[in-house]
CSV table of C-alpha atoms and ligand atoms in Angstrom, one decimal:
chain,number,residue,atom,x,y,z
A,16,MET,CA,102.4,82.8,58.9
A,17,PRO,CA,104.2,85.4,60.4
A,18,LYS,CA,106.4,83.9,63.7
A,19,TYR,CA,105.2,86.8,65.8
A,20,LYS,CA,102.5,89.6,65.7
A,21,ILE,CA,103.4,93.0,66.7
A,22,GLY,CA,101.7,96.1,67.8
A,23,TRP,CA,102.9,99.4,65.5
A,24,MET,CA,101.5,102.6,66.8
A,25,PRO,CA,103.7,105.6,65.6
A,26,GLY,CA,101.4,107.8,67.5
A,27,ASP,CA,101.9,111.3,66.1
A,28,GLY,CA,105.2,114.1,65.2
A,29,VAL,CA,108.6,112.5,65.0
A,30,GLY,CA,106.7,109.1,66.3
A,31,VAL,CA,106.1,108.2,62.7
A,32,ASP,CA,109.7,109.0,61.4
A,33,VAL,CA,111.6,107.1,64.0
A,34,MET,CA,109.3,104.1,63.6
A,35,ASP,CA,109.7,104.3,59.8
A,36,ALA,CA,113.2,104.1,60.9
A,37,THR,CA,113.5,101.2,63.0
A,38,ARG,CA,111.2,99.0,60.6
A,39,ILE,CA,114.0,99.3,58.0
A,40,VAL,CA,116.2,98.2,60.9
A,41,LEU,CA,113.8,95.2,61.7
A,42,ASP,CA,113.3,93.8,58.0
A,43,LYS,CA,117.4,94.0,57.2
A,44,LEU,CA,117.4,91.7,60.7
A,45,GLY,CA,115.0,89.2,59.1
A,46,PHE,CA,112.7,89.6,62.1
A,47,ASP,CA,109.3,87.5,61.5
A,48,ALA,CA,106.6,89.6,62.3
A,49,GLU,CA,103.2,90.7,61.1
A,50,TYR,CA,102.5,94.2,62.8
A,51,VAL,CA,99.4,95.6,63.3
A,52,HIS,CA,98.6,98.9,63.2
A,53,GLY,CA,97.5,100.8,66.4
A,54,ASP,CA,95.0,104.6,66.1
A,55,ILE,CA,97.0,106.4,69.1
A,56,GLY,CA,97.8,110.1,69.4
A,57,TRP,CA,96.5,113.4,68.7
A,58,GLU,CA,94.5,112.8,65.8
A,59,PHE,CA,92.0,110.9,67.4
A,60,TRP,CA,91.9,112.9,70.3
A,61,LYS,CA,90.9,116.1,67.7
A,62,THR,CA,88.0,113.8,66.2
A,63,GLU,CA,87.1,111.4,68.2
A,64,ALA,CA,87.5,113.2,71.8
A,65,ASN,CA,89.8,109.6,72.4
A,66,PRO,CA,93.3,109.6,72.3
A,67,LEU,CA,93.3,105.8,72.7
A,68,PRO,CA,90.5,104.2,71.1
A,69,ASP,CA,88.6,101.0,72.3
A,70,ARG,CA,89.8,99.5,69.3
A,71,THR,CA,93.6,99.8,69.5
A,72,ILE,CA,92.6,98.5,73.3
A,73,GLU,CA,91.2,95.2,71.5
A,74,MET,CA,94.4,95.2,69.1
A,75,LEU,CA,96.9,94.9,71.8
A,76,LYS,CA,95.3,91.9,73.8
A,77,ASN,CA,96.4,90.1,70.8
A,78,VAL,CA,99.8,90.8,70.4
A,79,ASP,CA,103.2,89.2,71.0
A,80,ALA,CA,104.6,93.2,72.1
A,81,ALA,CA,104.8,96.4,70.7
A,82,LEU,CA,106.0,99.0,70.1
A,83,PHE,CA,105.5,102.8,70.3
A,84,GLY,CA,106.3,106.5,68.9
A,85,ALA,CA,105.0,109.2,70.3
A,86,ILE,CA,102.4,111.8,71.2
A,87,THR,CA,101.4,114.9,71.4
A,88,SER,CA,99.5,116.5,73.8
A,89,LEU,CA,99.0,119.9,75.1
A,90,PRO,CA,97.6,121.6,78.2
A,91,LYS,CA,94.2,122.0,78.9
A,92,GLU,CA,92.5,124.8,77.1
A,93,GLU,CA,94.8,123.9,73.8
A,94,ALA,CA,93.3,120.4,73.6
A,95,GLU,CA,89.3,121.4,74.0
A,96,SER,CA,90.5,124.0,71.3
A,97,ALA,CA,92.2,121.4,69.1
A,98,LEU,CA,88.7,119.3,69.3
A,99,ILE,CA,86.3,119.7,66.0
A,100,PRO,CA,83.3,121.8,66.5
A,101,GLU,CA,80.9,118.8,67.7
A,102,LEU,CA,83.2,117.6,70.0
A,103,GLN,CA,83.6,121.1,72.3
A,104,GLY,CA,82.2,122.4,75.2
A,105,LYS,CA,81.3,118.6,76.2
A,106,ASN,CA,83.6,118.0,78.7
A,107,HIS,CA,86.1,115.8,77.2
A,108,VAL,CA,89.3,115.7,78.9
A,109,TYR,CA,92.3,114.3,77.4
A,110,ARG,CA,94.7,111.8,79.6
A,111,SER,CA,97.7,110.9,78.4
A,112,PRO,CA,97.5,107.7,76.3
A,113,ILE,CA,100.9,106.1,77.1
A,114,VAL,CA,99.6,106.6,80.7
A,115,ARG,CA,96.3,105.0,80.4
A,116,LEU,CA,97.9,102.4,78.2
A,117,ARG,CA,100.0,101.5,81.9
A,118,GLN,CA,97.2,101.3,83.2
A,119,THR,CA,94.8,99.7,81.6
A,120,PHE,CA,97.4,96.8,80.8
A,121,ASP,CA,98.7,97.1,84.5
A,122,LEU,CA,102.2,97.4,82.6
A,123,SER,CA,103.8,97.9,86.2
A,124,THR,CA,107.3,97.9,85.3
A,125,ASN,CA,109.1,100.8,83.4
A,126,LEU,CA,112.3,99.4,82.4
A,127,ARG,CA,114.9,102.1,81.4
A,128,PRO,CA,118.3,100.8,80.2
A,129,CYS,CA,121.0,104.4,79.8
A,130,LYS,CA,124.3,102.9,78.5
A,131,ALA,CA,127.1,105.6,77.4
A,132,TYR,CA,128.0,103.6,74.0
A,133,SER,CA,131.7,104.6,73.4
A,134,GLY,CA,132.0,107.2,70.8
A,135,ASN,CA,129.0,109.1,71.4
A,136,PRO,CA,130.0,112.7,71.9
A,137,LEU,CA,127.1,113.6,73.8
A,138,ASN,CA,128.2,111.1,76.3
A,139,PHE,CA,129.0,112.6,79.7
A,140,LYS,CA,131.6,110.1,81.0
A,141,ASP,CA,132.2,106.9,79.3
A,142,ASP,CA,131.6,103.4,80.4
A,143,LEU,CA,128.8,104.6,82.6
A,144,ASP,CA,126.0,101.6,82.6
A,145,LEU,CA,122.4,102.5,84.1
A,146,VAL,CA,119.0,100.8,84.4
A,147,VAL,CA,116.5,102.4,86.0
A,148,PHE,CA,112.9,101.3,87.1
A,149,ARG,CA,110.3,103.1,87.8
A,150,GLN,CA,107.0,102.0,89.5
A,151,ASN,CA,104.8,102.4,86.6
A,152,THR,CA,101.4,102.3,87.3
A,153,GLU,CA,101.0,103.7,91.3
A,154,GLY,CA,101.9,106.4,92.8
A,155,LEU,CA,101.2,110.4,91.6
A,156,TYR,CA,99.8,108.8,88.2
A,157,MET,CA,96.9,106.9,89.3
A,158,GLY,CA,95.0,110.5,89.0
A,159,VAL,CA,93.3,110.3,92.1
A,160,GLU,CA,93.0,113.8,92.5
A,161,TYR,CA,90.8,116.5,93.7
A,162,HIS,CA,90.3,120.2,92.9
A,163,PRO,CA,88.3,121.7,94.6
A,164,LEU,CA,88.4,119.7,97.7
A,165,PRO,CA,85.3,117.8,98.6
A,166,GLN,CA,84.1,118.7,101.8
A,167,ASP,CA,83.5,115.0,102.9
A,168,VAL,CA,87.6,114.5,102.3
A,169,ARG,CA,88.2,117.6,104.0
A,170,ASN,CA,86.3,116.6,107.3
A,171,LYS,CA,87.9,112.7,107.2
A,172,LEU,CA,91.5,114.6,106.4
A,173,THR,CA,90.7,116.8,109.5
A,174,GLU,CA,90.0,113.9,111.9
A,175,THR,CA,92.7,112.5,111.1
A,176,HIS,CA,95.6,115.2,110.7
A,177,PRO,CA,94.2,118.4,112.7
A,178,ALA,CA,97.2,120.1,112.9
A,179,GLN,CA,98.1,120.3,109.6
A,180,MET,CA,94.4,120.8,108.1
A,181,SER,CA,93.9,124.0,111.2
A,182,ARG,CA,96.9,125.1,108.6
A,183,MET,CA,94.4,125.9,106.1
A,184,ASP,CA,91.5,127.3,107.7
A,185,GLY,CA,90.2,130.2,106.0
A,186,VAL,CA,90.9,128.4,102.7
A,187,ALA,CA,88.0,127.5,100.5
A,188,ASN,CA,87.7,124.6,99.3
A,189,GLU,CA,88.4,125.6,95.8
A,190,ASP,CA,91.5,126.8,96.4
A,191,ILE,CA,93.0,123.4,97.3
A,192,ALA,CA,94.1,120.9,95.2
A,193,ILE,CA,95.3,117.5,96.4
A,194,SER,CA,96.7,114.8,94.0
A,195,THR,CA,97.3,111.5,96.2
A,196,ARG,CA,100.8,109.3,95.6
A,197,ILE,CA,99.4,105.6,96.2
A,198,PHE,CA,101.5,102.5,96.8
A,199,THR,CA,100.8,99.3,97.5
A,200,ARG,CA,103.3,96.5,99.4
A,201,GLY,CA,102.2,94.3,96.4
A,202,GLY,CA,103.6,97.1,93.9
A,203,CYS,CA,106.6,97.7,95.9
A,204,GLN,CA,107.6,94.4,96.4
A,205,ASN,CA,107.2,94.1,92.4
A,206,ILE,CA,109.5,97.0,91.0
A,207,VAL,CA,112.0,95.2,93.8
A,208,ARG,CA,112.2,92.1,92.7
A,209,ASP,CA,112.3,92.9,89.4
A,210,ALA,CA,115.0,95.4,89.6
A,211,PHE,CA,117.2,92.6,91.9
A,212,GLU,CA,116.3,89.7,89.6
A,213,TYR,CA,118.1,92.1,86.6
A,214,ALA,CA,121.3,92.5,88.6
A,215,LYS,CA,121.4,89.2,89.2
A,216,LYS,CA,120.8,87.9,85.7
A,217,PHE,CA,123.5,90.9,84.2
A,218,GLY,CA,126.2,90.7,87.4
A,219,TYR,CA,125.2,94.5,88.4
A,220,LYS,CA,126.7,94.2,92.0
A,221,SER,CA,124.1,96.9,93.4
A,222,VAL,CA,120.5,98.0,93.8
A,223,THR,CA,120.3,101.4,94.8
A,224,VAL,CA,116.7,102.5,96.3
A,225,VAL,CA,115.6,106.1,95.4
A,226,GLU,CA,113.1,107.4,97.3
A,227,LYS,CA,112.8,110.1,100.1
A,228,PRO,CA,111.5,108.1,103.4
A,229,ASN,CA,112.4,111.0,105.8
A,230,VAL,CA,110.3,113.1,104.7
A,231,VAL,CA,107.4,110.6,103.0
A,232,ARG,CA,107.0,108.3,105.4
A,233,GLU,CA,105.0,106.3,104.6
A,234,THR,CA,105.1,105.6,100.7
A,235,SER,CA,108.5,105.7,100.6
A,236,GLY,CA,108.9,104.2,103.6
A,237,LEU,CA,106.3,101.4,102.6
A,238,MET,CA,109.1,100.9,99.7
A,239,VAL,CA,112.7,101.3,101.6
A,240,ARG,CA,111.2,98.5,103.9
A,241,GLU,CA,110.2,96.3,100.9
A,242,ALA,CA,113.4,96.5,99.5
A,243,ARG,CA,115.2,95.6,102.5
A,244,LYS,CA,113.2,92.3,102.7
A,245,ILE,CA,113.4,91.6,99.3
A,246,ALA,CA,117.5,91.9,99.5
A,247,LYS,CA,117.8,89.6,101.7
A,248,ASP,CA,116.9,86.9,99.1
A,249,TYR,CA,120.3,88.5,97.0
A,250,PRO,CA,123.3,88.0,99.4
A,251,GLY,CA,125.8,89.1,96.7
A,252,ILE,CA,124.2,92.6,95.7
A,253,GLU,CA,123.5,95.3,97.9
A,254,LEU,CA,120.8,97.7,98.7
A,255,TRP,CA,121.9,101.4,98.4
A,256,GLU,CA,119.4,103.5,99.7
A,257,THR,CA,119.7,107.2,98.7
A,258,ASN,CA,117.4,110.2,98.5
A,259,ILE,CA,115.9,111.5,95.5
A,260,ASP,CA,117.6,114.9,95.9
A,261,ALA,CA,121.0,113.3,96.7
A,262,MET,CA,120.2,110.7,94.0
A,263,CYS,CA,120.4,113.8,91.2
A,264,MET,CA,123.6,115.1,92.8
A,265,TRP,CA,125.5,112.0,93.2
A,266,LEU,CA,124.7,111.2,89.6
A,267,VAL,CA,126.3,114.3,88.2
A,268,LYS,CA,129.4,114.0,90.6
A,269,ASN,CA,129.6,110.2,90.5
A,270,PRO,CA,127.5,108.0,88.0
A,271,GLN,CA,129.8,105.3,87.3
A,272,ASP,CA,129.4,104.4,90.9
A,273,TYR,CA,125.8,102.9,90.0
A,274,GLY,CA,123.9,100.2,88.6
A,275,VAL,CA,120.7,99.3,88.9
A,276,LEU,CA,118.1,102.4,90.6
A,277,VAL,CA,115.1,101.6,91.2
A,278,SER,CA,112.1,103.9,92.1
A,279,SER,CA,108.7,105.2,92.6
A,280,ASN,CA,106.8,106.8,89.5
A,281,MET,CA,107.6,109.8,89.7
A,282,PHE,CA,111.1,109.9,90.8
A,283,GLY,CA,111.6,107.4,88.2
A,284,ASP,CA,110.1,109.7,85.9
A,285,ILE,CA,112.6,112.2,87.1
A,286,VAL,CA,115.9,110.8,87.9
A,287,SER,CA,115.6,108.6,84.1
A,288,ASP,CA,115.9,111.5,82.6
A,289,LEU,CA,118.7,113.0,84.4
A,290,CYS,CA,121.0,108.8,83.5
A,291,ALA,CA,119.2,109.7,79.6
A,292,GLN,CA,121.0,112.8,79.6
A,293,LEU,CA,123.8,111.2,80.8
A,294,VAL,CA,124.5,108.7,77.7
A,295,GLY,CA,123.6,111.1,75.3
A,296,GLY,CA,119.8,112.3,75.9
A,297,LEU,CA,116.5,111.9,74.5
A,298,GLY,CA,118.1,110.4,71.6
A,299,PHE,CA,119.6,107.6,72.8
A,300,ALA,CA,116.6,107.0,75.8
A,301,CYS,CA,114.4,103.9,75.5
A,302,SER,CA,111.9,102.3,77.3
A,303,GLY,CA,109.6,99.0,77.8
A,304,ASN,CA,106.3,99.4,80.0
A,305,ILE,CA,106.1,95.5,80.5
A,306,GLY,CA,103.1,93.6,82.4
A,307,LYS,CA,102.2,90.0,82.5
A,308,GLU,CA,99.9,90.1,79.0
A,309,VAL,CA,101.7,92.4,77.2
A,310,ALA,CA,104.7,94.8,76.7
A,311,VAL,CA,104.9,98.2,75.0
A,312,PHE,CA,108.3,99.5,74.0
A,313,GLU,CA,108.6,103.3,73.8
A,314,PRO,CA,111.7,106.2,73.4
A,315,SER,CA,111.3,107.8,76.2
A,316,HIS,CA,111.4,111.5,74.0
A,317,GLY,CA,108.1,113.1,72.9
A,318,SER,CA,106.7,114.1,69.2
A,319,ALA,CA,109.3,117.3,68.7
A,320,PRO,CA,106.0,118.9,67.1
A,321,LYS,CA,108.9,121.8,65.5
A,322,TYR,CA,110.9,118.4,63.9
A,323,VAL,CA,108.1,117.0,62.3
A,324,GLY,CA,108.1,115.9,58.2
A,325,MET,CA,112.0,117.0,58.4
A,326,ASN,CA,113.4,114.1,58.6
A,327,LYS,CA,115.9,114.9,61.2
A,328,VAL,CA,115.3,113.5,64.3
A,329,ASN,CA,117.7,110.7,65.8
A,330,PRO,CA,116.1,106.9,65.6
A,331,ILE,CA,118.4,105.0,68.3
A,332,ALA,CA,115.8,105.3,71.1
A,333,MET,CA,113.3,103.8,69.0
A,334,MET,CA,116.0,101.7,68.2
A,335,LEU,CA,117.2,100.6,71.2
A,336,SER,CA,113.6,99.9,72.5
A,337,ALA,CA,113.0,97.7,69.6
A,338,LYS,CA,116.0,95.8,70.6
A,339,MET,CA,114.6,95.6,74.2
A,340,MET,CA,111.3,94.1,72.8
A,341,LEU,CA,113.2,91.6,70.7
A,342,ASP,CA,114.8,90.9,74.1
A,343,HIS,CA,111.8,90.5,75.7
A,344,ILE,CA,110.0,88.2,73.4
A,345,GLY,CA,112.9,86.0,73.5
A,346,GLU,CA,115.3,86.7,70.3
A,347,SER,CA,118.4,87.6,71.9
A,348,GLU,CA,120.7,86.6,69.5
A,349,MET,CA,118.6,88.9,66.7
A,350,ALA,CA,118.8,91.9,69.8
A,351,GLY,CA,122.4,91.3,70.3
A,352,ARG,CA,122.7,91.9,66.2
A,353,LEU,CA,120.6,95.2,66.7
A,354,GLU,CA,122.3,96.5,69.8
A,355,LYS,CA,125.7,95.8,68.2
A,356,ALA,CA,124.8,97.7,64.9
A,357,VAL,CA,123.9,100.5,66.7
A,358,ALA,CA,127.3,100.7,68.7
A,359,GLU,CA,129.2,100.6,65.4
A,360,VAL,CA,127.7,103.3,63.9
A,361,ILE,CA,127.7,105.4,66.9
A,362,ALA,CA,131.8,104.4,67.4
A,363,GLU,CA,132.4,104.9,63.6
A,364,GLY,CA,131.5,108.6,64.1
A,365,LYS,CA,130.8,108.7,60.3
A,366,VAL,CA,126.3,108.4,60.7
A,367,ARG,CA,125.7,111.5,62.7
A,368,THR,CA,121.7,113.1,63.3
A,369,TYR,CA,121.9,117.5,64.2
A,370,ASP,CA,121.5,116.1,68.4
A,371,MET,CA,125.3,114.1,67.6
A,372,GLY,CA,126.6,117.8,66.0
A,373,GLY,CA,125.8,115.7,62.4
A,374,SER,CA,124.0,116.5,59.5
A,375,ASN,CA,122.5,113.0,58.6
A,376,THR,CA,119.1,112.5,58.4
A,377,THR,CA,116.8,109.9,60.6
A,378,THR,CA,116.5,108.1,57.4
A,379,GLU,CA,120.5,108.1,56.7
A,380,MET,CA,121.2,106.8,60.7
A,381,ALA,CA,118.2,103.8,59.6
A,382,GLU,CA,120.6,103.2,56.9
A,383,ALA,CA,123.7,102.8,58.6
A,384,VAL,CA,122.0,100.6,61.3
A,385,ALA,CA,120.9,98.8,59.0
A,386,ALA,CA,123.8,98.1,56.9
A,387,LYS,CA,125.8,96.7,60.0
A,388,CYS,CA,123.1,94.3,61.1
B,9,LIG,C1,107.8,109.1,79.8
B,9,LIG,C2,106.9,110.6,80.0
B,9,LIG,C3,106.0,110.3,80.4
B,9,LIG,C4,105.7,110.0,82.2
B,9,LIG,C5,104.5,111.4,80.0
B,9,LIG,C6,104.3,111.6,78.5
B,9,LIG,C7,103.0,111.4,80.5
B,9,LIG,O1,107.6,111.3,80.4
B,9,LIG,O2,107.6,108.6,79.7
B,9,LIG,O3,108.9,109.5,81.0
B,9,LIG,O4,105.8,111.1,82.9
B,9,LIG,O5,105.3,108.9,82.1
B,10,LIG,MG1,109.2,111.3,81.8
């Protein structure tokens, strides 16, 4: 029997290409796994009005870890008209399956390493080594929203915030939309602690909490206050506090000054794209959604519909996500070999996909990395 059971969810678009490419490399490494396919993505939205079918959720309950490629998602009207005729007009709502996965399995930590591999022509600067810890289940992604604003919610808000609400006198409920930003103390503590533990384990000198507590006083404030308490348990590591807007500026100016960053869901989403671009963009941006029961590893890029079937996109982000998975399940030696192989191919510069200015295919990149394994 294989040693591991791995959930295998290519999704759609170029998700399929990058997963195929990664499989070539995992096989070459000698990773002893049974891969269990999971249906997810646009195909299942169209035919079942559910891009994350229950059978996939069940499958994920019985694996050691999972890999996920990418999925297509379109705005409300386009999503509705893509449904097969018998499913149309029934108020089905498209919700991002990856966001649902994160919430269903309480994958509360999103870990996004952004490392500049030497020789990558896309590096903004060399020697960058940033790691973003993004709270992955709370905040603006919780999906607690209103439009129109219900009258009883309006009454309550008027009672608690009379000055602010009076500025909307005369605005109809239909003309007001609200998205809530909910943080829990436990959610803040967990993500900050994960960030500090990582900094300690890998020798980073600082953890920067990226929020906006001068304006968003309660939620960002809670995150920063908890970070200050937790920092006391890590005497050798400095806690820096930086507002999200300033952070974006500093990351462009002096990215080498930073190490581990920790933030809430939406700010973490934004700042991790910025960090990814500093080290080559989406073709290199790997991530892990980590929970207690299961963890799902995925490249941060989307399904890139315009490149579908062209065997063109860079599979390195997916491969590095697989490397994170290997680390997570304790196969560090194999993870190290995979990362070294990727680093060598980048450094040699002989095989490059289009984003790196080359003309090699997804498969050629996979074969080049496999050859170094
Ligand atoms: C990411 C993506 C997702 C997010 C989208 C696809 C819902 O941008 O993983 O960063 O916003 O979390
Ligand atoms: Mg994102």
